[in-house]
mmCIF file of C-alpha atoms in Angstrom:
data_model
loop_
_atom_site.group_PDB
_atom_site.id
_atom_site.type_symbol
_atom_site.label_atom_id
_atom_site.label_comp_id
_atom_site.label_asym_id
_atom_site.label_seq_id
_atom_site.Cartn_x
_atom_site.Cartn_y
_atom_site.Cartn_z
ATOM 1 C CA SER A 22 -8.253 18.792 -9.905
ATOM 2 C CA VAL A 23 -5.696 17.346 -11.674
ATOM 3 C CA PHE A 24 -4.353 14.050 -10.361
ATOM 4 C CA GLU A 25 -0.691 13.885 -9.516
ATOM 5 C CA VAL A 26 0.958 10.989 -9.947
ATOM 6 C CA PRO A 27 2.872 9.483 -6.809
ATOM 7 C CA ASP A 28 6.513 9.060 -6.745
ATOM 8 C CA MET A 29 6.122 5.452 -6.126
ATOM 9 C CA LEU A 30 3.665 5.145 -9.555
ATOM 10 C CA LYS A 31 6.407 7.522 -11.343
ATOM 11 C CA SER A 32 8.629 4.447 -12.388
ATOM 12 C CA LEU A 33 6.326 1.811 -12.724
ATOM 13 C CA GLU A 34 6.030 -0.600 -15.726
ATOM 14 C CA LYS A 35 2.739 -1.223 -16.169
ATOM 15 C CA ALA A 36 -0.642 -0.525 -14.041
ATOM 16 C CA GLY A 37 -4.161 -1.443 -14.964
ATOM 17 C CA MET A 38 -7.443 -2.939 -13.465
ATOM 18 C CA LEU A 39 -7.082 -6.574 -12.893
ATOM 19 C CA TYR A 40 -9.112 -9.352 -10.765
ATOM 20 C CA ARG A 41 -7.322 -11.253 -8.260
ATOM 21 C CA THR A 42 -7.612 -13.667 -5.573
ATOM 22 C CA ARG A 43 -5.466 -14.742 -2.910
ATOM 23 C CA THR A 44 -5.311 -18.825 -2.997
ATOM 24 C CA ALA A 45 -2.309 -19.273 -0.546
ATOM 25 C CA ASP A 46 -0.442 -17.365 2.388
ATOM 26 C CA LYS A 47 2.843 -18.752 2.909
ATOM 27 C CA GLY A 48 1.971 -23.050 2.218
ATOM 28 C CA LYS A 49 -1.269 -22.039 3.613
ATOM 29 C CA ARG A 50 -4.622 -22.365 1.506
ATOM 30 C CA LEU A 51 -7.425 -19.764 1.600
ATOM 31 C CA ARG A 52 -10.524 -19.592 -0.204
ATOM 32 C CA LYS A 53 -10.899 -17.619 -3.379
ATOM 33 C CA ASN A 54 -12.269 -14.528 -2.809
ATOM 34 C CA TRP A 55 -12.070 -12.188 -6.230
ATOM 35 C CA ALA A 56 -11.664 -8.560 -6.126
ATOM 36 C CA CYS A 57 -11.136 -5.967 -9.049
ATOM 37 C CA VAL A 58 -8.315 -4.065 -8.119
ATOM 38 C CA TRP A 59 -5.797 -1.295 -9.323
ATOM 39 C CA THR A 60 -2.531 -3.367 -9.849
ATOM 40 C CA VAL A 61 0.949 -1.951 -10.230
ATOM 41 C CA LEU A 62 3.922 -3.429 -11.436
ATOM 42 C CA GLU A 63 6.832 -1.775 -10.087
ATOM 43 C CA GLY A 64 10.709 -2.295 -9.406
ATOM 44 C CA GLY A 65 10.804 -6.021 -8.153
ATOM 45 C CA ALA A 66 7.058 -5.933 -6.970
ATOM 46 C CA LEU A 67 3.537 -6.365 -8.235
ATOM 47 C CA ILE A 68 1.033 -4.566 -5.992
ATOM 48 C CA PHE A 69 -2.143 -4.987 -5.241
ATOM 49 C CA PHE A 70 -4.476 -1.872 -4.017
ATOM 50 C CA LYS A 71 -7.279 -2.311 -2.012
ATOM 51 C CA ASP A 72 -10.736 -3.130 -3.568
ATOM 52 C CA SER A 73 -12.185 -0.617 -6.285
ATOM 53 C CA LYS A 74 -15.520 0.001 -7.710
ATOM 54 C CA HIS A 75 -14.338 0.119 -11.364
ATOM 55 C CA SER A 76 -14.472 -2.824 -13.605
ATOM 56 C CA ALA A 77 -11.490 -4.289 -14.984
ATOM 57 C CA SER A 78 -12.537 -3.508 -18.317
ATOM 58 C CA SER A 79 -12.945 -0.343 -18.344
ATOM 59 C CA GLY A 80 -10.248 1.347 -15.811
ATOM 60 C CA THR A 81 -7.288 1.635 -17.743
ATOM 61 C CA LYS A 82 -5.854 4.826 -16.310
ATOM 62 C CA TYR A 83 -4.703 6.064 -12.812
ATOM 63 C CA PRO A 84 -7.680 6.292 -10.845
ATOM 64 C CA SER A 85 -8.978 9.376 -9.412
ATOM 65 C CA VAL A 86 -8.158 8.477 -5.491
ATOM 66 C CA LEU A 87 -5.627 5.480 -4.903
ATOM 67 C CA SER A 88 -6.025 3.791 -1.482
ATOM 68 C CA SER A 89 -3.003 2.301 0.049
ATOM 69 C CA PRO A 90 -1.655 -1.309 -1.105
ATOM 70 C CA GLU A 91 -3.259 -4.123 0.077
ATOM 71 C CA PHE A 92 -0.824 -6.919 -0.956
ATOM 72 C CA LYS A 93 2.642 -6.154 -1.905
ATOM 73 C CA VAL A 94 4.247 -9.331 -4.217
ATOM 74 C CA ASN A 95 7.922 -9.936 -3.973
ATOM 75 C CA LEU A 96 8.518 -10.900 -7.564
ATOM 76 C CA GLN A 97 12.307 -12.265 -6.470
ATOM 77 C CA GLY A 98 12.101 -16.275 -7.059
ATOM 78 C CA ALA A 99 8.699 -16.133 -8.164
ATOM 79 C CA SER A 100 7.078 -18.201 -11.242
ATOM 80 C CA LEU A 101 3.891 -17.012 -13.313
ATOM 81 C CA SER A 102 2.087 -19.624 -15.897
ATOM 82 C CA TRP A 103 -1.348 -19.652 -17.413
ATOM 83 C CA ALA A 104 -3.446 -21.008 -14.761
ATOM 84 C CA HIS A 105 -5.011 -24.797 -15.863
ATOM 85 C CA LYS A 106 -8.595 -25.057 -15.730
ATOM 86 C CA ASP A 107 -9.113 -26.840 -12.668
ATOM 87 C CA ARG A 108 -7.521 -23.762 -10.573
ATOM 88 C CA SER A 109 -10.463 -21.400 -12.229
ATOM 89 C CA SER A 110 -13.077 -21.554 -14.107
ATOM 90 C CA ARG A 111 -12.691 -17.965 -15.454
ATOM 91 C CA LYS A 112 -10.609 -17.448 -18.884
ATOM 92 C CA ASN A 113 -7.079 -15.454 -19.314
ATOM 93 C CA VAL A 114 -5.816 -16.404 -15.671
ATOM 94 C CA LEU A 115 -2.355 -16.542 -14.323
ATOM 95 C CA GLU A 116 -0.965 -18.048 -12.039
ATOM 96 C CA LEU A 117 1.397 -16.460 -9.641
ATOM 97 C CA LYS A 118 3.786 -18.392 -7.062
ATOM 98 C CA THR A 119 6.111 -16.831 -4.832
ATOM 99 C CA GLN A 120 9.391 -17.714 -2.708
ATOM 100 C CA ASP A 121 7.434 -17.833 0.423
ATOM 101 C CA GLY A 122 5.089 -20.252 -0.885
ATOM 102 C CA SER A 123 2.097 -17.694 -1.329
ATOM 103 C CA GLU A 124 0.186 -17.812 -4.648
ATOM 104 C CA TYR A 125 -2.312 -15.635 -6.197
ATOM 105 C CA LEU A 126 -4.223 -15.775 -9.208
ATOM 106 C CA ILE A 127 -4.781 -12.876 -11.753
ATOM 107 C CA GLN A 128 -7.164 -12.353 -14.615
ATOM 108 C CA HIS A 129 -8.752 -10.078 -17.179
ATOM 109 C CA ASP A 130 -10.983 -10.641 -19.579
ATOM 110 C CA LEU A 131 -9.084 -10.027 -22.560
ATOM 111 C CA ASP A 132 -6.640 -12.230 -23.828
ATOM 112 C CA SER A 133 -4.651 -9.628 -25.391
ATOM 113 C CA ILE A 134 -4.328 -7.585 -22.005
ATOM 114 C CA ALA A 135 -3.807 -10.985 -20.064
ATOM 115 C CA SER A 136 -1.307 -11.340 -22.467
ATOM 116 C CA MET A 137 0.224 -8.232 -22.015
ATOM 117 C CA TRP A 138 0.392 -8.551 -18.133
ATOM 118 C CA HIS A 139 2.199 -11.900 -18.885
ATOM 119 C CA ASN A 140 5.062 -10.942 -20.714
ATOM 120 C CA ALA A 141 5.786 -7.728 -18.342
ATOM 121 C CA ILE A 142 5.587 -9.729 -15.381
ATOM 122 C CA SER A 143 7.670 -12.667 -16.451
ATOM 123 C CA ASN A 144 10.371 -9.917 -18.184
ATOM 124 C CA ARG A 145 10.448 -8.414 -14.678
ATOM 125 C CA ILE A 146 10.866 -12.169 -12.601
ATOM 126 C CA GLY A 147 13.639 -12.697 -15.732
ATOM 127 C CA ARG A 148 15.706 -9.363 -15.231
ATOM 128 C CA LEU A 149 15.273 -10.034 -11.113
ATOM 129 C CA SER A 150 17.310 -13.259 -11.417
ATOM 130 C CA ILE A 151 20.364 -11.712 -13.069
ATOM 131 C CA HIS A 152 21.405 -10.251 -9.985
ATOM 132 C CA PHE A 153 21.943 -13.646 -9.277
ATOM 133 C CA PRO A 154 24.429 -15.542 -11.493
ATOM 134 C CA LEU A 155 24.102 -18.574 -12.478
ATOM 135 C CA GLU A 156 27.648 -18.854 -13.380
ATOM 136 C CA VAL A 157 30.817 -18.898 -10.519
ATOM 137 C CA ASP A 158 34.119 -18.946 -12.028
ATOM 138 C CA ASP A 159 37.177 -20.325 -10.015
ATOM 139 C CA ASP A 160 38.465 -16.302 -9.231
ATOM 140 C CA ASN A 161 34.959 -15.531 -8.016
ATOM 141 C CA LEU A 162 34.737 -18.280 -5.905
ATOM 142 C CA ALA A 163 38.093 -17.664 -4.337
ATOM 143 C CA VAL A 164 36.753 -13.921 -3.467
ATOM 144 C CA VAL A 165 33.549 -15.091 -2.031
ATOM 145 C CA LYS A 166 35.341 -17.820 -0.181
ATOM 146 C CA SER A 167 38.045 -15.141 1.314
ATOM 147 C CA LYS A 168 35.355 -13.036 2.157
ATOM 148 C CA GLU A 169 33.769 -16.066 3.976
ATOM 149 C CA GLN A 170 36.995 -16.182 6.139
ATOM 150 C CA SER A 171 37.632 -12.729 6.663
ATOM 151 C CA GLY A 172 33.694 -12.031 7.634
ATOM 152 C CA SER A 173 33.469 -15.053 10.113
ATOM 153 C CA LYS A 174 36.624 -13.563 12.195
ATOM 154 C CA GLU A 175 35.122 -10.148 12.087
ATOM 155 C CA LYS A 176 32.109 -11.586 13.783
ATOM 156 C CA GLU A 177 34.171 -13.182 16.405
ATOM 157 C CA ASN A 178 35.762 -9.759 17.402
ATOM 158 C CA GLU A 179 31.931 -7.990 16.990
ATOM 159 C CA LYS A 180 30.507 -10.489 19.716
ATOM 160 C CA LYS A 181 32.928 -9.131 22.143
ATOM 161 C CA HIS A 182 31.343 -5.761 21.728
ATOM 162 C CA PRO A 183 28.229 -4.795 23.827
ATOM 163 C CA ALA A 184 26.578 -3.494 20.892
ATOM 164 C CA PHE A 185 26.404 -6.572 19.131
ATOM 165 C CA TRP A 186 24.096 -8.457 21.363
ATOM 166 C CA HIS A 187 21.149 -5.039 20.414
ATOM 167 C CA SER A 188 21.458 -5.686 16.781
ATOM 168 C CA ALA A 189 22.592 -9.762 16.714
ATOM 169 C CA SER A 190 18.731 -10.874 16.910
ATOM 170 C CA SER A 191 17.739 -8.403 14.041
ATOM 171 C CA ASP A 192 20.637 -9.327 11.330
ATOM 172 C CA SER A 193 20.931 -12.812 12.163
ATOM 173 C CA ASP A 194 17.807 -14.035 10.132
ATOM 174 C CA SER A 195 18.742 -12.021 7.211
ATOM 175 C CA ASN A 196 22.511 -13.161 7.596
ATOM 176 C CA LYS A 197 21.603 -17.130 7.708
ATOM 177 C CA ILE A 198 19.237 -16.651 4.398
ATOM 178 C CA ARG A 199 22.214 -14.427 2.378
ATOM 179 C CA ASN A 200 24.656 -17.835 3.525
ATOM 180 C CA MET A 201 22.305 -19.846 2.595
ATOM 181 C CA LEU A 202 21.780 -18.478 -0.597
ATOM 182 C CA ARG A 203 25.587 -17.763 -1.291
ATOM 183 C CA LYS A 204 26.137 -21.632 -0.630
ATOM 184 C CA PHE A 205 23.168 -23.069 -3.372
ATOM 185 C CA LEU A 206 24.466 -20.514 -6.082
ATOM 186 C CA LEU A 207 28.156 -21.961 -5.366
ATOM 187 C CA LYS A 208 27.030 -25.239 -5.742
ATOM 188 C CA ARG A 209 24.596 -24.254 -8.823
ATOM 189 C CA PRO A 210 25.826 -25.698 -12.166
ATOM 190 C CA THR A 211 25.692 -23.430 -14.669
ATOM 191 C CA LEU A 212 23.193 -22.724 -17.678
ATOM 192 C CA GLN A 213 25.333 -24.320 -20.105
ATOM 193 C CA TYR A 214 26.504 -27.189 -18.349
ATOM 194 C CA LEU A 215 23.135 -28.192 -18.305
ATOM 195 C CA ARG A 216 22.315 -27.510 -21.924
ATOM 196 C CA ASP A 217 25.266 -29.547 -22.811
ATOM 197 C CA ARG A 218 24.131 -32.579 -21.310
ATOM 198 C CA GLY A 219 20.334 -32.364 -22.277
ATOM 199 C CA TYR A 220 19.042 -31.561 -18.586
ATOM 200 C CA ILE A 221 17.102 -28.170 -20.324
ATOM 201 C CA LYS A 222 16.183 -27.270 -23.798
ATOM 202 C CA ASP A 223 15.642 -23.982 -24.804
ATOM 203 C CA GLN A 224 12.055 -23.087 -24.837
ATOM 204 C CA VAL A 225 9.710 -22.386 -27.729
ATOM 205 C CA PHE A 226 6.696 -20.806 -26.525
ATOM 206 C CA GLY A 227 7.738 -17.400 -25.585
ATOM 207 C CA CYS A 228 10.682 -16.843 -27.471
ATOM 208 C CA ALA A 229 11.564 -14.148 -29.655
ATOM 209 C CA LEU A 230 10.157 -15.355 -33.554
ATOM 210 C CA GLN A 231 13.583 -14.537 -35.539
ATOM 211 C CA VAL A 232 15.721 -16.432 -32.346
ATOM 212 C CA LEU A 233 13.613 -19.191 -32.822
ATOM 213 C CA CYS A 234 14.141 -19.608 -36.513
ATOM 214 C CA ASP A 235 17.531 -19.187 -36.468
ATOM 215 C CA ARG A 236 17.731 -21.787 -33.687
ATOM 216 C CA GLU A 237 15.850 -24.318 -35.414
ATOM 217 C CA LYS A 238 17.813 -23.195 -38.689
ATOM 218 C CA SER A 239 14.297 -22.984 -40.355
ATOM 219 C CA THR A 240 12.212 -20.025 -41.635
ATOM 220 C CA VAL A 241 8.892 -20.768 -39.969
ATOM 221 C CA PRO A 242 9.115 -22.327 -36.560
ATOM 222 C CA HIS A 243 8.847 -26.320 -36.803
ATOM 223 C CA PHE A 244 5.636 -25.981 -34.219
ATOM 224 C CA VAL A 245 3.507 -23.484 -36.377
ATOM 225 C CA ARG A 246 4.017 -25.744 -39.535
ATOM 226 C CA GLN A 247 3.558 -28.841 -37.628
ATOM 227 C CA CYS A 248 -0.105 -27.232 -35.903
ATOM 228 C CA ILE A 249 -1.021 -26.550 -39.241
ATOM 229 C CA ALA A 250 -0.522 -29.413 -41.327
ATOM 230 C CA THR A 251 -2.142 -31.392 -38.567
ATOM 231 C CA VAL A 252 -5.375 -28.878 -38.774
ATOM 232 C CA GLU A 253 -5.312 -29.611 -42.179
ATOM 233 C CA LYS A 254 -5.169 -33.078 -42.315
ATOM 234 C CA ARG A 255 -7.815 -33.808 -39.466
ATOM 235 C CA GLY A 256 -10.447 -31.252 -41.815
ATOM 236 C CA LEU A 257 -10.580 -27.536 -42.381
ATOM 237 C CA ASP A 258 -14.591 -28.180 -42.267
ATOM 238 C CA ILE A 259 -14.974 -28.680 -38.267
ATOM 239 C CA ASP A 260 -17.084 -26.601 -36.774
ATOM 240 C CA GLY A 261 -15.959 -23.610 -35.030
ATOM 241 C CA LEU A 262 -12.211 -24.150 -36.269
ATOM 242 C CA TYR A 263 -10.263 -21.481 -34.489
ATOM 243 C CA ARG A 264 -12.929 -20.017 -32.397
ATOM 244 C CA ILE A 265 -14.405 -23.277 -30.123
ATOM 245 C CA SER A 266 -11.563 -23.492 -26.993
ATOM 246 C CA GLY A 267 -9.827 -27.008 -26.140
ATOM 247 C CA ASN A 268 -9.531 -28.084 -22.758
ATOM 248 C CA LEU A 269 -6.966 -25.631 -21.297
ATOM 249 C CA ALA A 270 -5.100 -28.163 -19.274
ATOM 250 C CA THR A 271 -4.319 -30.200 -22.480
ATOM 251 C CA ILE A 272 -3.315 -27.142 -24.252
ATOM 252 C CA GLN A 273 -0.978 -26.490 -21.699
ATOM 253 C CA ASN A 274 0.378 -30.120 -21.455
ATOM 254 C CA LEU A 275 1.017 -29.894 -24.878
ATOM 255 C CA ARG A 276 2.838 -26.413 -24.605
ATOM 256 C CA PHE A 277 5.135 -28.380 -21.815
ATOM 257 C CA LYS A 278 5.886 -30.936 -24.224
ATOM 258 C CA VAL A 279 6.653 -28.512 -26.826
ATOM 259 C CA ASP A 280 9.151 -26.506 -24.529
ATOM 260 C CA HIS A 281 10.687 -29.914 -23.064
ATOM 261 C CA ASP A 282 10.901 -32.668 -25.541
ATOM 262 C CA GLU A 283 12.325 -32.718 -28.874
ATOM 263 C CA TYR A 284 9.827 -35.038 -30.697
ATOM 264 C CA LEU A 285 6.453 -34.077 -30.535
ATOM 265 C CA ASP A 286 3.852 -36.272 -32.286
ATOM 266 C CA LEU A 287 0.796 -34.202 -32.867
ATOM 267 C CA ASP A 288 -0.800 -37.671 -34.019
ATOM 268 C CA GLY A 289 -0.739 -39.140 -30.369
ATOM 269 C CA GLY A 290 -4.074 -40.019 -28.691
ATOM 270 C CA ARG A 291 -3.540 -37.335 -26.409
ATOM 271 C CA TRP A 292 -3.818 -34.410 -28.883
ATOM 272 C CA ASP A 293 -7.113 -36.367 -30.844
ATOM 273 C CA ASP A 294 -8.840 -32.524 -30.331
ATOM 274 C CA VAL A 295 -8.498 -30.393 -32.929
ATOM 275 C CA HIS A 296 -8.977 -27.356 -30.825
ATOM 276 C CA VAL A 297 -6.293 -28.289 -28.363
ATOM 277 C CA ILE A 298 -4.374 -28.051 -31.725
ATOM 278 C CA THR A 299 -5.853 -24.607 -32.782
ATOM 279 C CA GLY A 300 -5.869 -23.355 -28.934
ATOM 280 C CA ALA A 301 -1.814 -23.983 -28.605
ATOM 281 C CA LEU A 302 -0.906 -22.303 -31.922
ATOM 282 C CA LYS A 303 -3.305 -19.441 -30.788
ATOM 283 C CA LEU A 304 -1.234 -19.456 -27.364
ATOM 284 C CA PHE A 305 2.013 -19.939 -29.202
ATOM 285 C CA PHE A 306 1.048 -16.323 -30.885
ATOM 286 C CA ARG A 307 0.065 -14.922 -28.388
ATOM 287 C CA GLU A 308 3.132 -15.242 -26.162
ATOM 288 C CA LEU A 309 5.556 -14.152 -28.354
ATOM 289 C CA PRO A 310 7.364 -11.110 -26.994
ATOM 290 C CA GLU A 311 6.092 -8.697 -30.022
ATOM 291 C CA PRO A 312 3.407 -9.929 -31.838
ATOM 292 C CA LEU A 313 3.915 -11.354 -35.581
ATOM 293 C CA PHE A 314 3.322 -7.913 -36.586
ATOM 294 C CA PRO A 315 5.816 -6.292 -34.465
ATOM 295 C CA PHE A 316 4.633 -3.324 -32.335
ATOM 296 C CA SER A 317 6.569 -0.741 -34.992
ATOM 297 C CA TYR A 318 4.439 -1.947 -37.571
ATOM 298 C CA PHE A 319 0.946 -1.316 -35.722
ATOM 299 C CA ASN A 320 0.186 2.012 -37.055
ATOM 300 C CA ARG A 321 1.771 1.494 -40.548
ATOM 301 C CA LEU A 322 -0.531 -1.564 -41.184
ATOM 302 C CA ILE A 323 -4.103 0.477 -39.802
ATOM 303 C CA ALA A 324 -2.704 3.510 -42.775
ATOM 304 C CA ALA A 325 -2.102 1.019 -45.542
ATOM 305 C CA ALA A 326 -5.398 -0.953 -44.523
ATOM 306 C CA GLY A 327 -7.412 2.498 -44.909
ATOM 307 C CA GLY A 328 -7.897 3.123 -41.141
ATOM 308 C CA GLY A 329 -7.741 6.174 -39.427
ATOM 309 C CA THR A 330 -8.736 8.149 -42.470
ATOM 310 C CA THR A 331 -11.796 9.922 -43.945
ATOM 311 C CA GLU A 332 -10.266 10.414 -47.416
ATOM 312 C CA SER A 333 -11.222 8.053 -50.308
ATOM 313 C CA ILE A 334 -8.343 5.749 -51.484
ATOM 314 C CA ASP A 335 -7.983 3.946 -54.697
ATOM 315 C CA PRO A 336 -8.608 0.517 -53.551
ATOM 316 C CA ALA A 337 -5.736 -0.606 -56.050
ATOM 317 C CA LYS A 338 -2.880 1.578 -54.319
ATOM 318 C CA ARG A 339 -4.023 0.692 -50.831
ATOM 319 C CA ARG A 340 -3.519 -2.952 -52.071
ATOM 320 C CA HIS A 341 -0.214 -1.761 -53.468
ATOM 321 C CA HIS A 342 0.276 -0.091 -50.090
ATOM 322 C CA LEU A 343 -0.668 -3.148 -47.516
ATOM 323 C CA ARG A 344 2.150 -5.552 -49.957
ATOM 324 C CA GLU A 345 4.405 -2.977 -49.478
ATOM 325 C CA VAL A 346 4.275 -2.418 -45.751
ATOM 326 C CA VAL A 347 3.910 -6.804 -44.995
ATOM 327 C CA TYR A 348 6.992 -7.218 -47.416
ATOM 328 C CA SER A 349 9.141 -5.010 -45.184
ATOM 329 C CA LEU A 350 8.664 -7.254 -42.488
ATOM 330 C CA PRO A 351 11.371 -9.445 -41.069
ATOM 331 C CA PRO A 352 12.345 -12.534 -42.779
ATOM 332 C CA ALA A 353 11.209 -14.522 -39.651
ATOM 333 C CA ASN A 354 7.907 -12.240 -39.461
ATOM 334 C CA PHE A 355 6.733 -12.675 -43.233
ATOM 335 C CA ASN A 356 7.365 -15.995 -43.889
ATOM 336 C CA THR A 357 5.470 -16.998 -40.703
ATOM 337 C CA SER A 358 2.974 -14.671 -41.992
ATOM 338 C CA LYS A 359 2.755 -16.287 -45.134
ATOM 339 C CA VAL A 360 2.207 -19.608 -44.036
ATOM 340 C CA LEU A 361 -0.402 -18.988 -41.507
ATOM 341 C CA PHE A 362 -2.399 -16.414 -43.852
ATOM 342 C CA GLN A 363 -2.358 -19.108 -46.436
ATOM 343 C CA HIS A 364 -3.675 -21.426 -43.637
ATOM 344 C CA LEU A 365 -6.009 -19.516 -42.674
ATOM 345 C CA SER A 366 -7.375 -18.440 -45.805
ATOM 346 C CA ARG A 367 -8.248 -22.058 -46.540
ATOM 347 C CA VAL A 368 -10.208 -21.974 -43.561
ATOM 348 C CA VAL A 369 -12.305 -18.986 -44.500
ATOM 349 C CA GLU A 370 -12.809 -21.581 -47.850
ATOM 350 C CA PHE A 371 -14.716 -24.047 -45.828
ATOM 351 C CA ARG A 372 -16.940 -21.093 -44.062
ATOM 352 C CA GLU A 373 -19.813 -22.807 -45.201
ATOM 353 C CA LYS A 374 -19.390 -25.773 -42.896
ATOM 354 C CA ASN A 375 -17.024 -24.454 -40.204
ATOM 355 C CA ARG A 376 -18.614 -21.202 -39.722
ATOM 356 C CA MET A 377 -15.633 -19.674 -39.921
ATOM 357 C CA SER A 378 -16.195 -16.447 -42.171
ATOM 358 C CA LEU A 379 -13.508 -13.982 -42.831
ATOM 359 C CA GLN A 380 -14.771 -11.329 -40.688
ATOM 360 C CA SER A 381 -14.643 -14.305 -37.785
ATOM 361 C CA ILE A 382 -10.985 -15.538 -38.269
ATOM 362 C CA ALA A 383 -10.189 -11.935 -38.291
ATOM 363 C CA ILE A 384 -12.293 -11.392 -34.484
ATOM 364 C CA VAL A 385 -10.132 -14.148 -33.057
ATOM 365 C CA PHE A 386 -6.580 -13.389 -34.244
ATOM 366 C CA GLY A 387 -6.517 -9.520 -34.647
ATOM 367 C CA PRO A 388 -5.876 -8.604 -31.255
ATOM 368 C CA THR A 389 -2.767 -11.498 -31.131
ATOM 369 C CA LEU A 390 -0.925 -10.737 -34.107
ATOM 370 C CA LEU A 391 -1.689 -6.876 -34.112
ATOM 371 C CA ARG A 392 -1.290 -4.738 -31.080
ATOM 372 C CA PRO A 393 0.376 -1.634 -29.937
ATOM 373 C CA LYS A 394 2.789 -1.394 -27.336
ATOM 374 C CA ASP A 395 1.168 0.180 -24.916
ATOM 375 C CA GLU A 396 -2.708 -0.958 -24.448
ATOM 376 C CA GLU A 397 -3.852 1.454 -22.398
ATOM 377 C CA GLY A 398 -5.805 3.607 -24.818
ATOM 378 C CA ASN A 399 -9.136 3.406 -26.021
ATOM 379 C CA ILE A 400 -9.743 -0.652 -26.419
ATOM 380 C CA ALA A 401 -12.466 -0.680 -28.770
ATOM 381 C CA MET A 402 -10.866 1.697 -31.532
ATOM 382 C CA TYR A 403 -7.934 -0.940 -31.554
ATOM 383 C CA MET A 404 -10.429 -3.563 -32.012
ATOM 384 C CA PHE A 405 -11.591 -1.991 -34.952
ATOM 385 C CA PHE A 406 -8.474 -1.493 -36.729
ATOM 386 C CA GLN A 407 -7.086 -5.232 -35.497
ATOM 387 C CA ASN A 408 -9.978 -6.055 -37.684
ATOM 388 C CA GLN A 409 -9.956 -4.698 -40.545
ATOM 389 C CA VAL A 410 -6.448 -5.207 -41.127
ATOM 390 C CA MET A 411 -6.765 -8.928 -40.693
ATOM 391 C CA GLU A 412 -10.225 -8.757 -42.862
ATOM 392 C CA GLN A 413 -7.765 -6.624 -45.751
ATOM 393 C CA ILE A 414 -5.046 -9.252 -45.566
ATOM 394 C CA LEU A 415 -6.912 -12.074 -45.650
ATOM 395 C CA SER A 416 -9.442 -11.028 -48.374
ATOM 396 C CA GLN A 417 -6.100 -10.474 -50.670
ATOM 397 C CA THR A 418 -3.856 -13.048 -49.161
ATOM 398 C CA SER A 419 -3.382 -14.876 -52.723
ATOM 399 C CA TYR A 420 -2.109 -10.753 -53.732
ATOM 400 C CA ILE A 421 -0.017 -10.460 -50.547
ATOM 401 C CA PHE A 422 1.351 -13.979 -50.596
ATOM 402 C CA PRO A 423 1.473 -15.906 -53.810
ATOM 403 C CA GLU A 424 1.652 -19.650 -54.089
ATOM 404 C CA SER A 425 5.558 -20.246 -54.763
#
């Protein structure tokens, strides 16, 4: 029999198998109880269905039997971040905190899929906030106040009606919350006001590459250049460069520093571990709204690298075609790719000491820099193509990105 998608799932934004555990219920701490469940991002909610026998790495399509939801998490006013290492020993863990004080940990073994969920949930939370505008002008303020005054008179008249006493108890809580939110939003300063006074700074992590370069008036993000310069200064012969993970909590601290401070000194004592620098650089690329090689380039790069075909292609033609596709990248993507791949090529030159061969670098960076928009397909095949494209570009860096 053909599985029919329920109406509730027809408007979903993302769905798949994830590990999840609830660590707090409305402020009350709970013991961790990890379970692999079918997870749906739909509308303004993240829905966890009851325990599934599937594993998070295997089940990516609709399950044949869809159980009833176990948790339906309201994302209005929620916050999402990568969990610190002290929150869980697992890798790729997201921490979701809701407005009512509940907390959840969400995890997937593949960092590319965890990143996709991070971006999807973050974008949904951001879009939900649009319903509560940050800025209220004088005209709108007058309208709101007049409505409040007229509303208070109407309520006095309603109280005299017998039907009021049947509905008042059920409506009072929602009215109180609505009034509290209205008063809070009217007093809230505008986003531009906070920017002008330096209270908040536009973020670096998670910002679109071209937008970031335009804002910094640079061809390549300052943070990318700074990380690469620091790594090369400390030595490209360090064992496991880009493969060994740095302390996740320290990486998150560095990310916070980059997003909130104007000045960053990577030579300070806090960032002595080079694996923290490499980890933060990988995290920067992983959190781009679109990967360094945009979604629209996924199939083009695979074809240019000779993937997905059994035909024999002349190596010189393939190399030329690959360079043409790379040269057609948007300016910020091309310039950043050039700086990154020239750096990674220098890392590979020290492979005898750092044990990072061309293939090792391709495995580490492939899923981060190149991935399809919809990853709910053959993941093994995607990984093969990602590695193939990375190896082709790395092996021909001097031809594709000649030193200026």
